[in-house]
Short mmCIF file of C-alpha atoms and ligand atoms in Angstrom, two decimals:
data_model
loop_
_atom_site.label_atom_id
_atom_site.label_comp_id
_atom_site.label_asym_id
_atom_site.label_seq_id
_atom_site.Cartn_x
_atom_site.Cartn_y
_atom_site.Cartn_z
CA MET Q 95 0.00 0.00 0.00
CA LYS Q 96 1.02 3.60 -0.56
CA ILE Q 97 0.50 5.76 2.50
CA LEU Q 98 1.00 9.50 2.92
CA LEU Q 99 1.26 10.66 6.53
CA CYS Q 100 0.44 14.27 6.94
CA ALA Q 101 1.15 16.44 10.01
CA SER Q 102 2.28 19.84 11.22
CA GLU Q 103 5.39 18.45 12.91
CA GLY Q 104 7.55 15.36 12.86
CA ALA Q 105 10.87 14.23 14.33
CA PRO Q 106 13.70 14.61 13.46
CA PHE Q 107 12.78 17.81 11.56
CA ALA Q 108 10.35 19.75 13.75
CA LYS Q 109 9.18 18.91 17.25
CA THR Q 110 7.17 20.59 19.97
CA GLY Q 111 5.42 17.55 21.43
CA GLY Q 112 4.45 13.90 21.24
CA LEU Q 113 2.86 14.25 17.81
CA ALA Q 114 6.35 14.72 16.34
CA ASP Q 115 7.54 11.49 17.98
CA VAL Q 116 4.67 9.59 16.42
CA ILE Q 117 5.30 11.07 12.97
CA GLY Q 118 8.98 10.22 13.38
CA ALA Q 119 8.45 6.59 14.38
CA LEU Q 120 5.24 5.26 12.83
CA PRO Q 121 6.46 5.46 9.19
CA LYS Q 122 9.50 3.36 10.01
CA ALA Q 123 7.30 0.71 11.61
CA LEU Q 124 4.90 0.70 8.63
CA LYS Q 125 7.82 0.42 6.25
CA LYS Q 126 9.10 -2.64 8.08
CA GLU Q 127 5.81 -4.31 7.17
CA GLY Q 128 6.56 -3.66 3.52
CA HIS Q 129 4.57 -0.53 2.67
CA ASP Q 130 5.52 2.61 0.80
CA VAL Q 131 5.15 5.29 3.45
CA ARG Q 132 5.97 8.96 3.00
CA VAL Q 133 5.50 11.99 5.21
CA ILE Q 134 4.52 15.55 4.35
CA MET Q 135 4.78 18.65 6.55
CA PRO Q 136 5.44 22.40 6.32
CA TYR Q 137 8.90 23.63 5.40
CA TYR Q 138 9.49 25.75 8.50
CA LYS Q 139 12.47 28.07 8.71
CA LYS Q 140 14.14 25.70 11.20
CA ILE Q 141 13.98 22.86 8.66
CA LYS Q 142 15.10 25.09 5.79
CA GLU Q 143 18.16 26.12 7.77
CA LYS Q 144 19.30 22.51 8.02
CA ASN Q 145 19.76 22.50 4.27
CA VAL Q 146 18.99 18.84 3.81
CA ALA Q 147 16.03 18.96 1.44
CA TYR Q 148 15.98 19.26 -2.34
CA TYR Q 149 13.57 21.12 -4.56
CA GLN Q 150 11.06 18.91 -6.40
CA GLY Q 151 8.70 21.27 -8.17
CA TYR Q 152 5.91 23.74 -7.57
CA SER Q 153 2.27 24.50 -8.05
CA TYR Q 154 -0.30 27.09 -6.96
CA VAL Q 155 -3.37 27.02 -4.77
CA ARG Q 156 -6.18 29.51 -4.53
CA ILE Q 157 -6.46 31.19 -1.12
CA ALA Q 158 -7.18 34.66 0.25
CA ASN Q 159 -7.84 36.21 -3.14
CA ARG Q 160 -4.51 35.08 -4.56
CA MET Q 161 -2.94 32.25 -6.46
CA GLU Q 162 -0.44 31.28 -3.81
CA TYR Q 163 2.88 29.59 -4.63
CA VAL Q 164 3.45 26.06 -3.26
CA GLY Q 165 7.01 24.75 -3.37
CA VAL Q 166 7.72 21.08 -2.71
CA PHE Q 167 11.02 19.89 -1.22
CA HIS Q 168 12.18 16.38 -0.47
CA ALA Q 169 14.58 14.72 1.98
CA ILE Q 170 15.24 11.20 3.21
CA ALA Q 171 15.70 10.45 6.91
CA ASP Q 172 15.96 6.98 8.43
CA ASP Q 173 15.07 5.59 5.02
CA VAL Q 174 11.71 7.42 4.97
CA ASP Q 175 10.79 10.00 2.29
CA TYR Q 176 9.78 13.38 3.64
CA TYR Q 177 8.14 16.09 1.58
CA PHE Q 178 8.00 19.69 2.72
CA ILE Q 179 5.61 22.41 1.69
CA ASP Q 180 7.58 25.57 1.01
CA SER Q 181 5.90 28.94 1.38
CA GLU Q 182 7.84 32.10 2.06
CA ARG Q 183 4.65 33.77 3.26
CA TYR Q 184 3.30 31.15 5.64
CA PHE Q 185 6.14 28.99 6.91
CA ASN Q 186 9.41 30.90 6.73
CA ARG Q 187 9.02 32.03 10.34
CA ASP Q 188 10.85 31.30 13.58
CA GLY Q 189 8.08 29.33 15.29
CA PHE Q 190 5.64 26.69 14.11
CA TYR Q 191 2.41 27.87 15.73
CA GLY Q 192 0.90 30.76 17.61
CA TYR Q 193 0.56 33.27 14.78
CA ARG Q 194 -2.45 35.49 14.20
CA ASP Q 195 -2.99 33.85 10.80
CA ASP Q 196 -2.63 30.19 11.90
CA GLY Q 197 -6.04 29.38 10.43
CA GLU Q 198 -5.01 30.68 7.03
CA ARG Q 199 -1.56 29.10 7.28
CA PHE Q 200 -2.85 25.61 7.90
CA ALA Q 201 -5.76 25.95 5.49
CA PHE Q 202 -3.08 26.75 2.92
CA PHE Q 203 -1.15 23.68 4.08
CA CYS Q 204 -4.22 21.48 3.52
CA PHE Q 205 -4.69 22.78 -0.03
CA ALA Q 206 -0.95 22.50 -0.69
CA VAL Q 207 -0.68 18.87 0.41
CA LEU Q 208 -3.19 17.83 -2.22
CA GLU Q 209 -1.30 19.77 -4.91
CA ALA Q 210 2.03 18.30 -3.79
CA ILE Q 211 0.68 14.84 -4.56
CA ARG Q 212 0.45 15.85 -8.21
CA VAL Q 213 3.82 17.63 -8.16
CA VAL Q 214 5.75 14.60 -6.91
CA ASN Q 215 3.49 12.14 -8.71
CA PHE Q 216 2.84 10.05 -5.59
CA TYR Q 217 -0.84 9.16 -5.48
CA PRO Q 218 -1.29 7.33 -2.17
CA ASP Q 219 -3.98 4.78 -1.38
CA ILE Q 220 -4.33 6.38 2.03
CA ILE Q 221 -3.79 9.89 3.33
CA HIS Q 222 -3.36 9.58 7.06
CA ASN Q 223 -3.96 13.01 8.63
CA ASN Q 224 -3.07 14.05 12.16
CA ASP Q 225 -4.63 16.72 14.37
CA TRP Q 226 -6.49 19.85 13.37
CA GLN Q 227 -3.78 21.39 11.19
CA THR Q 228 -4.59 18.74 8.56
CA GLY Q 229 -8.34 18.72 9.20
CA LEU Q 230 -9.57 20.28 5.95
CA ILE Q 231 -7.78 17.78 3.70
CA PRO Q 232 -10.59 15.21 3.40
CA TYR Q 233 -13.10 17.95 2.61
CA ILE Q 234 -10.90 19.62 -0.03
CA LEU Q 235 -10.23 16.19 -1.53
CA LYS Q 236 -13.95 15.69 -1.91
CA THR Q 237 -14.90 19.12 -3.21
CA ASN Q 238 -11.90 19.94 -5.45
CA TYR Q 239 -10.50 16.64 -6.65
CA SER Q 240 -13.30 14.10 -6.84
CA GLU Q 241 -13.42 14.19 -10.63
CA HIS Q 242 -9.74 13.36 -10.97
CA TYR Q 243 -9.36 9.60 -11.36
CA GLU Q 244 -6.15 9.14 -9.33
CA TYR Q 245 -7.42 11.35 -6.53
CA SER Q 246 -10.84 9.75 -6.46
CA LYS Q 247 -9.33 6.48 -5.23
CA ILE Q 248 -7.65 8.04 -2.18
CA ARG Q 249 -9.11 7.15 1.23
CA THR Q 250 -8.55 9.17 4.38
CA VAL Q 251 -7.78 8.40 8.02
CA PHE Q 252 -7.73 11.08 10.70
CA SER Q 253 -5.94 10.64 14.04
CA ILE Q 254 -6.79 12.75 17.05
CA HIS Q 255 -3.75 13.33 19.25
CA ASN Q 256 -5.47 15.89 21.45
CA ILE Q 257 -9.08 16.95 21.12
CA GLN Q 258 -8.55 20.11 23.15
CA TYR Q 259 -6.90 21.81 20.17
CA GLN Q 260 -9.45 21.92 17.36
CA GLY Q 261 -8.49 24.81 15.10
CA ASN Q 262 -11.43 27.14 15.67
CA PHE Q 263 -11.58 30.27 13.52
CA PRO Q 264 -14.23 32.87 12.77
CA MET Q 265 -16.77 31.89 10.16
CA ASP Q 266 -15.73 34.76 7.90
CA MET Q 267 -12.66 32.70 7.10
CA MET Q 268 -14.92 31.10 4.50
CA GLY Q 269 -14.20 34.23 2.47
CA ILE Q 270 -10.58 33.24 1.91
CA LEU Q 271 -11.10 29.51 1.41
CA TYR Q 272 -13.02 29.35 -1.88
CA MET Q 273 -14.85 26.23 -0.86
CA PRO Q 274 -18.55 25.52 -0.88
CA TYR Q 275 -20.12 25.84 2.55
CA SER Q 276 -20.90 22.61 4.36
CA SER Q 277 -22.20 22.04 7.86
CA SER Q 278 -19.17 19.73 8.29
CA LEU Q 279 -16.99 22.82 8.54
CA GLU Q 280 -18.98 24.64 11.17
CA PHE Q 281 -19.21 24.12 14.88
CA GLY Q 282 -20.55 26.55 17.44
CA GLY Q 283 -20.60 29.38 14.93
CA CYS Q 284 -16.96 28.88 14.00
CA ILE Q 285 -14.95 26.97 11.47
CA ASP Q 286 -13.66 23.93 13.33
CA PHE Q 287 -10.91 22.05 11.46
CA MET Q 288 -11.12 19.04 13.74
CA LYS Q 289 -14.85 18.69 13.35
CA THR Q 290 -14.44 18.86 9.59
CA ALA Q 291 -11.99 15.97 9.71
CA ILE Q 292 -14.27 13.94 11.97
CA MET Q 293 -17.19 14.38 9.58
CA GLU Q 294 -15.31 13.94 6.32
CA SER Q 295 -12.65 11.26 6.91
CA ASN Q 296 -13.31 7.62 6.11
CA ILE Q 297 -12.00 6.49 9.49
CA ILE Q 298 -11.14 8.35 12.68
CA THR Q 299 -8.70 7.08 15.25
CA THR Q 300 -7.22 8.30 18.47
CA VAL Q 301 -4.07 7.27 20.27
CA SER Q 302 -5.31 4.92 23.00
CA PRO Q 303 -8.40 2.79 23.63
CA SER Q 304 -9.17 4.52 26.93
CA TYR Q 305 -8.92 8.01 25.45
CA LYS Q 306 -11.29 6.86 22.74
CA ASP Q 307 -13.89 5.99 25.38
CA GLU Q 308 -13.22 9.22 27.27
CA VAL Q 309 -13.63 11.65 24.35
CA LEU Q 310 -17.11 10.29 23.77
CA THR Q 311 -18.11 11.82 27.12
CA ASP Q 312 -18.90 15.38 28.17
CA GLN Q 313 -16.02 15.39 30.62
CA TYR Q 314 -13.29 14.82 28.03
CA GLY Q 315 -14.86 15.56 24.66
CA TYR Q 316 -14.35 19.33 24.54
CA TYR Q 317 -17.83 19.62 23.02
CA LEU Q 318 -17.08 17.30 20.09
CA ASN Q 319 -18.20 14.15 21.92
CA ASN Q 320 -21.59 14.10 20.26
CA ILE Q 321 -20.06 14.69 16.84
CA LEU Q 322 -17.74 11.75 17.45
CA GLY Q 323 -20.75 9.77 18.52
CA LEU Q 324 -22.15 10.20 15.01
CA ARG Q 325 -19.07 8.39 13.71
CA TYR Q 326 -18.97 5.82 16.49
CA PHE Q 327 -18.64 2.81 14.19
CA ASP Q 328 -15.75 4.40 12.26
CA PHE Q 329 -13.84 5.44 15.37
CA GLU Q 330 -10.97 3.42 16.86
CA GLY Q 331 -8.37 3.71 19.60
CA ILE Q 332 -4.90 2.48 18.69
CA LEU Q 333 -2.17 2.80 21.28
CA ASN Q 334 1.02 4.60 20.23
CA GLY Q 335 4.37 2.93 20.68
CA ILE Q 336 7.76 4.42 21.37
CA ASP Q 337 10.87 4.28 19.23
CA VAL Q 338 12.67 1.50 21.11
CA ASP Q 339 15.88 2.03 19.13
CA LYS Q 340 16.08 5.67 20.07
CA TYR Q 341 14.92 5.10 23.64
CA ASN Q 342 17.22 2.30 24.70
CA PRO Q 343 19.21 2.57 27.94
CA LYS Q 344 21.73 0.11 26.51
CA THR Q 345 22.75 2.37 23.63
CA ASP Q 346 21.48 5.86 24.53
CA LYS Q 347 24.45 8.20 24.13
CA LEU Q 348 22.79 10.98 26.10
CA ILE Q 349 22.76 9.22 29.47
CA TYR Q 350 25.71 8.96 31.87
CA LYS Q 351 26.08 5.18 31.83
CA ASN Q 352 24.45 2.53 29.66
CA TYR Q 353 22.61 -0.43 31.14
CA ASP Q 354 19.99 -3.05 30.43
CA ILE Q 355 17.63 -5.17 32.48
CA LYS Q 356 20.50 -7.32 33.79
CA THR Q 357 22.63 -4.40 34.89
CA VAL Q 358 19.81 -2.08 35.88
CA THR Q 359 20.66 -1.84 39.57
CA SER Q 360 24.21 -0.61 39.10
CA GLY Q 361 23.31 1.26 35.91
CA LYS Q 362 20.57 3.30 37.51
CA LYS Q 363 22.68 3.95 40.56
CA ALA Q 364 25.43 5.48 38.43
CA ASN Q 365 22.95 7.58 36.46
CA LYS Q 366 21.21 8.79 39.59
CA GLU Q 367 24.48 9.75 41.24
CA ALA Q 368 25.61 11.76 38.22
CA LEU Q 369 22.22 13.40 37.76
CA LEU Q 370 22.03 14.49 41.40
CA LYS Q 371 25.53 15.86 41.15
CA GLU Q 372 24.77 17.78 37.98
CA PHE Q 373 21.78 19.41 39.68
CA GLY Q 374 23.71 20.06 42.89
CA LEU Q 375 21.75 17.66 45.12
CA ASP Q 376 23.24 15.27 47.71
CA ASP Q 377 23.13 11.56 47.08
CA ASP Q 378 21.78 9.97 50.26
CA ASP Q 379 19.68 7.16 48.78
CA ALA Q 380 16.44 9.11 48.95
CA PRO Q 381 13.71 8.43 46.37
CA LEU Q 382 14.11 10.74 43.39
CA PHE Q 383 11.03 11.91 41.49
CA GLY Q 384 11.36 13.16 37.93
CA LEU Q 385 9.04 14.97 35.56
CA VAL Q 386 9.42 15.94 31.91
CA SER Q 387 6.42 17.74 30.51
CA ARG Q 388 4.91 20.64 28.68
CA LEU Q 389 3.64 22.83 31.52
CA VAL Q 390 -0.01 23.22 30.54
CA ASP Q 391 -3.20 22.51 32.43
CA GLN Q 392 -3.58 19.09 30.77
CA LYS Q 393 -0.61 17.74 32.71
CA GLY Q 394 -2.11 17.84 36.20
CA ILE Q 395 0.46 20.15 37.79
CA ASP Q 396 -2.51 21.65 39.66
CA LEU Q 397 -2.60 18.49 41.76
CA LEU Q 398 1.04 18.85 42.73
CA MET Q 399 0.71 22.47 43.83
CA PRO Q 400 -1.28 22.03 47.05
CA ILE Q 401 0.63 18.98 48.30
CA ILE Q 402 4.28 19.46 47.36
CA ASP Q 403 5.19 21.10 50.69
CA ASP Q 404 3.61 18.26 52.64
CA VAL Q 405 5.46 15.63 50.65
CA ILE Q 406 8.79 17.40 51.05
CA ASN Q 407 8.30 18.12 54.76
CA HIS Q 408 7.12 14.63 55.68
CA SER Q 409 9.44 12.47 53.59
CA ASN Q 410 12.98 12.30 52.27
CA ALA Q 411 11.92 12.57 48.59
CA LYS Q 412 13.78 14.72 46.08
CA PHE Q 413 12.62 16.19 42.79
CA ILE Q 414 14.13 17.06 39.44
CA LEU Q 415 11.54 18.47 37.08
CA MET Q 416 11.84 19.79 33.55
CA GLY Q 417 9.37 21.64 31.38
CA SER Q 418 8.22 24.89 29.94
CA GLY Q 419 4.84 26.37 29.17
CA ASP Q 420 2.42 28.52 31.15
CA ALA Q 421 4.14 31.11 33.32
CA TYR Q 422 1.84 30.13 36.17
CA TYR Q 423 3.37 26.62 36.39
CA GLU Q 424 6.90 27.77 35.63
CA ASP Q 425 6.70 30.22 38.53
CA PHE Q 426 5.34 27.52 40.82
CA PHE Q 427 8.36 25.35 40.02
CA ARG Q 428 10.74 28.24 40.63
CA SER Q 429 9.12 29.10 43.95
CA VAL Q 430 9.33 25.54 45.28
CA GLU Q 431 12.96 25.39 44.26
CA ALA Q 432 13.59 28.64 46.13
CA ARG Q 433 11.99 27.21 49.28
CA TYR Q 434 13.72 23.82 49.18
CA PRO Q 435 16.98 24.23 47.26
CA ASN Q 436 18.36 20.96 48.64
CA ARG Q 437 15.31 18.91 47.67
CA PHE Q 438 13.73 20.33 44.54
CA LYS Q 439 15.28 21.38 41.24
CA ALA Q 440 13.45 22.83 38.26
CA TYR Q 441 14.83 23.09 34.76
CA ILE Q 442 12.58 25.55 32.95
CA GLY Q 443 12.89 24.84 29.26
CA TYR Q 444 13.39 21.72 27.23
CA SER Q 445 16.55 19.82 26.36
CA ASP Q 446 16.73 16.33 24.90
CA PRO Q 447 19.97 15.39 26.70
CA VAL Q 448 18.61 16.53 30.07
CA ALA Q 449 15.31 14.73 29.45
CA GLN Q 450 17.10 11.44 28.80
CA LYS Q 451 19.22 11.87 31.93
CA ILE Q 452 16.07 12.40 33.98
CA TYR Q 453 14.43 9.29 32.50
CA ALA Q 454 17.52 7.24 33.34
CA GLY Q 455 18.49 8.76 36.68
CA CYS Q 456 15.20 9.03 38.58
CA ASP Q 457 13.37 6.38 40.57
CA ILE Q 458 9.81 7.54 39.99
CA PHE Q 459 8.41 9.45 37.01
CA LEU Q 460 5.46 11.76 37.69
CA MET Q 461 2.56 12.11 35.25
CA PRO Q 462 -0.61 13.07 37.13
CA SER Q 463 -2.36 14.25 33.93
CA LYS Q 464 -5.88 15.62 33.88
CA PHE Q 465 -6.22 13.90 30.52
CA GLU Q 466 -3.62 12.12 28.40
CA PRO Q 467 -4.50 10.90 24.90
CA CYS Q 468 -1.58 8.50 24.97
CA GLY Q 469 1.47 9.91 26.69
CA LEU Q 470 4.96 8.81 25.75
CA GLY Q 471 6.88 9.80 28.88
CA GLN Q 472 5.50 6.95 30.97
CA MET Q 473 6.55 4.39 28.34
CA ILE Q 474 10.02 5.86 27.98
CA ALA Q 475 10.36 5.88 31.78
CA MET Q 476 9.45 2.19 32.03
CA ARG Q 477 11.97 1.33 29.32
CA TYR Q 478 14.64 3.00 31.48
CA GLY Q 479 13.49 1.22 34.64
CA THR Q 480 11.92 4.33 36.18
CA LEU Q 481 8.53 3.63 37.69
CA PRO Q 482 5.76 5.90 36.42
CA LEU Q 483 3.32 7.41 38.90
CA VAL Q 484 0.26 8.34 36.87
CA ARG Q 485 -3.39 9.18 36.98
CA GLU Q 486 -5.53 6.48 35.40
CA THR Q 487 -6.61 8.34 32.31
CA GLY Q 488 -6.25 7.77 28.55
CA GLY Q 489 -3.04 6.11 27.48
CA LEU Q 490 -1.68 6.21 31.03
CA LYS Q 491 -4.44 3.86 32.08
CA ASP Q 492 -3.67 1.55 29.16
CA THR Q 493 0.09 1.33 29.71
CA VAL Q 494 0.83 1.56 33.45
CA PHE Q 495 -0.31 -1.23 35.74
CA ALA Q 496 -0.76 -0.38 39.39
CA TYR Q 497 1.47 -1.90 42.04
CA ASN Q 498 -0.36 -4.60 43.94
CA GLN Q 499 1.14 -5.01 47.40
CA TYR Q 500 -0.26 -8.53 47.83
CA THR Q 501 0.94 -10.09 44.59
CA GLY Q 502 3.86 -7.79 43.77
CA GLU Q 503 2.42 -7.26 40.28
CA GLY Q 504 2.55 -3.94 38.46
CA THR Q 505 4.76 -1.58 36.51
CA GLY Q 506 4.18 1.63 38.44
CA PHE Q 507 1.87 3.54 40.77
CA THR Q 508 -1.55 4.90 39.89
CA PHE Q 509 -4.50 6.84 41.26
CA THR Q 510 -7.95 7.36 39.79
CA ASN Q 511 -9.63 10.63 40.65
CA PHE Q 512 -8.40 14.08 39.78
CA ASN Q 513 -7.78 14.84 43.41
CA ALA Q 514 -4.64 16.16 45.11
CA PHE Q 515 -5.08 14.00 48.23
CA ASP Q 516 -5.17 10.87 46.10
CA LEU Q 517 -1.96 11.94 44.39
CA LYS Q 518 -0.34 12.63 47.75
CA GLU Q 519 -1.34 9.25 49.10
CA VAL Q 520 0.14 7.36 46.17
CA MET Q 521 3.32 9.46 46.30
CA PHE Q 522 3.74 8.41 49.94
CA LEU Q 523 3.09 4.81 48.92
CA ALA Q 524 5.84 4.98 46.28
CA ILE Q 525 8.21 6.62 48.77
CA ASP Q 526 7.49 3.92 51.33
CA ILE Q 527 8.11 1.09 48.88
CA TYR Q 528 11.36 2.71 47.82
CA ASN Q 529 12.59 3.29 51.38
CA ASN Q 530 11.31 0.22 53.19
CA HIS Q 531 10.58 -2.51 50.64
CA LYS Q 532 13.58 -2.52 48.33
CA PRO Q 533 12.99 -6.02 46.86
CA ALA Q 534 9.42 -5.09 45.89
CA PHE Q 535 10.63 -1.89 44.26
CA LYS Q 536 13.30 -3.79 42.30
CA LYS Q 537 10.75 -6.32 41.14
CA LEU Q 538 8.56 -3.53 39.79
CA ILE Q 539 11.53 -2.11 37.90
CA LYS Q 540 12.11 -5.45 36.17
CA GLN Q 541 8.44 -5.80 35.33
CA ALA Q 542 8.34 -2.30 33.87
CA MET Q 543 11.42 -2.95 31.74
CA GLU Q 544 10.01 -6.21 30.42
CA LYS Q 545 6.99 -4.51 28.87
CA ASP Q 546 7.06 -4.18 25.10
CA TYR Q 547 5.87 -0.79 23.89
CA SER Q 548 7.47 -0.93 20.46
CA TRP Q 549 5.55 0.29 17.41
CA LYS Q 550 5.05 -3.10 15.81
CA GLN Q 551 1.61 -3.88 17.28
CA SER Q 552 0.32 -0.40 16.52
CA ALA Q 553 1.68 -0.48 12.98
CA LEU Q 554 -0.16 -3.76 12.37
CA ALA Q 555 -3.36 -2.26 13.73
CA TYR Q 556 -3.07 0.73 11.38
CA ILE Q 557 -2.36 -1.55 8.43
CA ASN Q 558 -5.47 -3.58 9.16
CA LEU Q 559 -7.49 -0.44 9.19
CA TYR Q 560 -5.97 0.87 5.93
CA LYS Q 561 -6.71 -2.48 4.31
CA ARG Q 562 -10.34 -2.17 5.24
CA LEU Q 563 -10.48 1.03 3.21
CA VAL Q 564 -8.72 0.14 -0.01
C1 GLC J 11 -0.40 14.62 22.17
C2 GLC J 11 -1.01 14.07 23.45
C3 GLC J 11 -0.17 12.93 24.02
C4 GLC J 11 0.13 11.90 22.92
C5 GLC J 11 0.77 12.59 21.72
C6 GLC J 11 1.06 11.64 20.58
O1 GLC J 11 0.79 15.31 22.48
O2 GLC J 11 -1.16 15.08 24.42
O3 GLC J 11 -0.86 12.27 25.06
O4 GLC J 11 1.01 10.93 23.42
O5 GLC J 11 -0.10 13.59 21.24
O6 GLC J 11 -0.08 10.98 20.11
#
């Protein structure tokens, strides 16, 4: 099968979050199963500056009262073909998102993707779109290309990585789109890219079975739950994997000392020692909590705020946290660090090398998310023998199994309700197991490391679904 994966970011070229990891890893896994998989994304300034892509051709699309130039570039990474949409006007900017004209930029991207197919002469069987930035593609395909034979055979899949971000823009945007009006485009008096994709794609997926169930409810659906309900029988949850070659404690060049399941005890000890030293904390065999996250309300930092003083004052736990995002959470991290400089360190920002060192060097990895479509951090943590402490939501619920003190089973620690006291209780449980039940803690580490979260299973699930369509 010929598959075109379409997204607004993808590793190794452009990354702000987990979506980029998926777009970086899924094509490789699909290729291993023998399919022709290619990826298409915007040619941001950051990618341009790398100077690794070659010009393929050009076309024009009609938008905002202009015929707008669409350049197509091509590069190969990890044996996968990447195409980039070049536009001086829309993408040659420092950032990826957050511009006043984001609606127009990504509407342009949607039109441009369909033109690029003609430019590079790659007519896929499946266009697999991801998140709102690609949401108009199935609709444009239907309205503008249905009479073209090669295009008319294309089927579309849309994956929701986070339903909170839908691409809502004022209805008067219709004026720049040159598309017939359809109720598929409109939601709550706005244009809603994600709703369009839900209505117009052949199949909709999201990134874990539990998140799939959740987004069908008022609590998690961000108002689109009833729309998704209309497509219930075409809606599936497929768990993401992680890139087990990239995230491998045995070969990871970014961590202090390599190890595997057999050498995990000494390996983690060495990594923890070096990490504590780097952050200026004493090594006195206290449990070390880590966190690597975008600092936004989704991530459950609100639960940590009211209890962190209690945990620090009534235990020996230490913390090394990394993230950036809302000033409100960044300032909270800074203020705790100021109060407990010997116990709590905050790295405000993001760095891949530091992230890997935290995954390898900590004992417990915190992810108390309010919602989590899949979550990759908990899977990476388990691969490095760091026990995740998570709220049972979305992909966290599907990947982390709670410690059972009677049987010793489990791969981490979990709590159910979005409640700070519940988080505190399970943090004290984890601290107690670490301090007073070393063999149980070690057993959990082994069990976590034995779990297989590679992409293979997910790739097979996607292939099955593509096959249903062609
Ligand atoms: C989004 C979600 C995250 C998921 C990722 C990849 O970033 O918030 O839970 O793992 O997409 O699908």
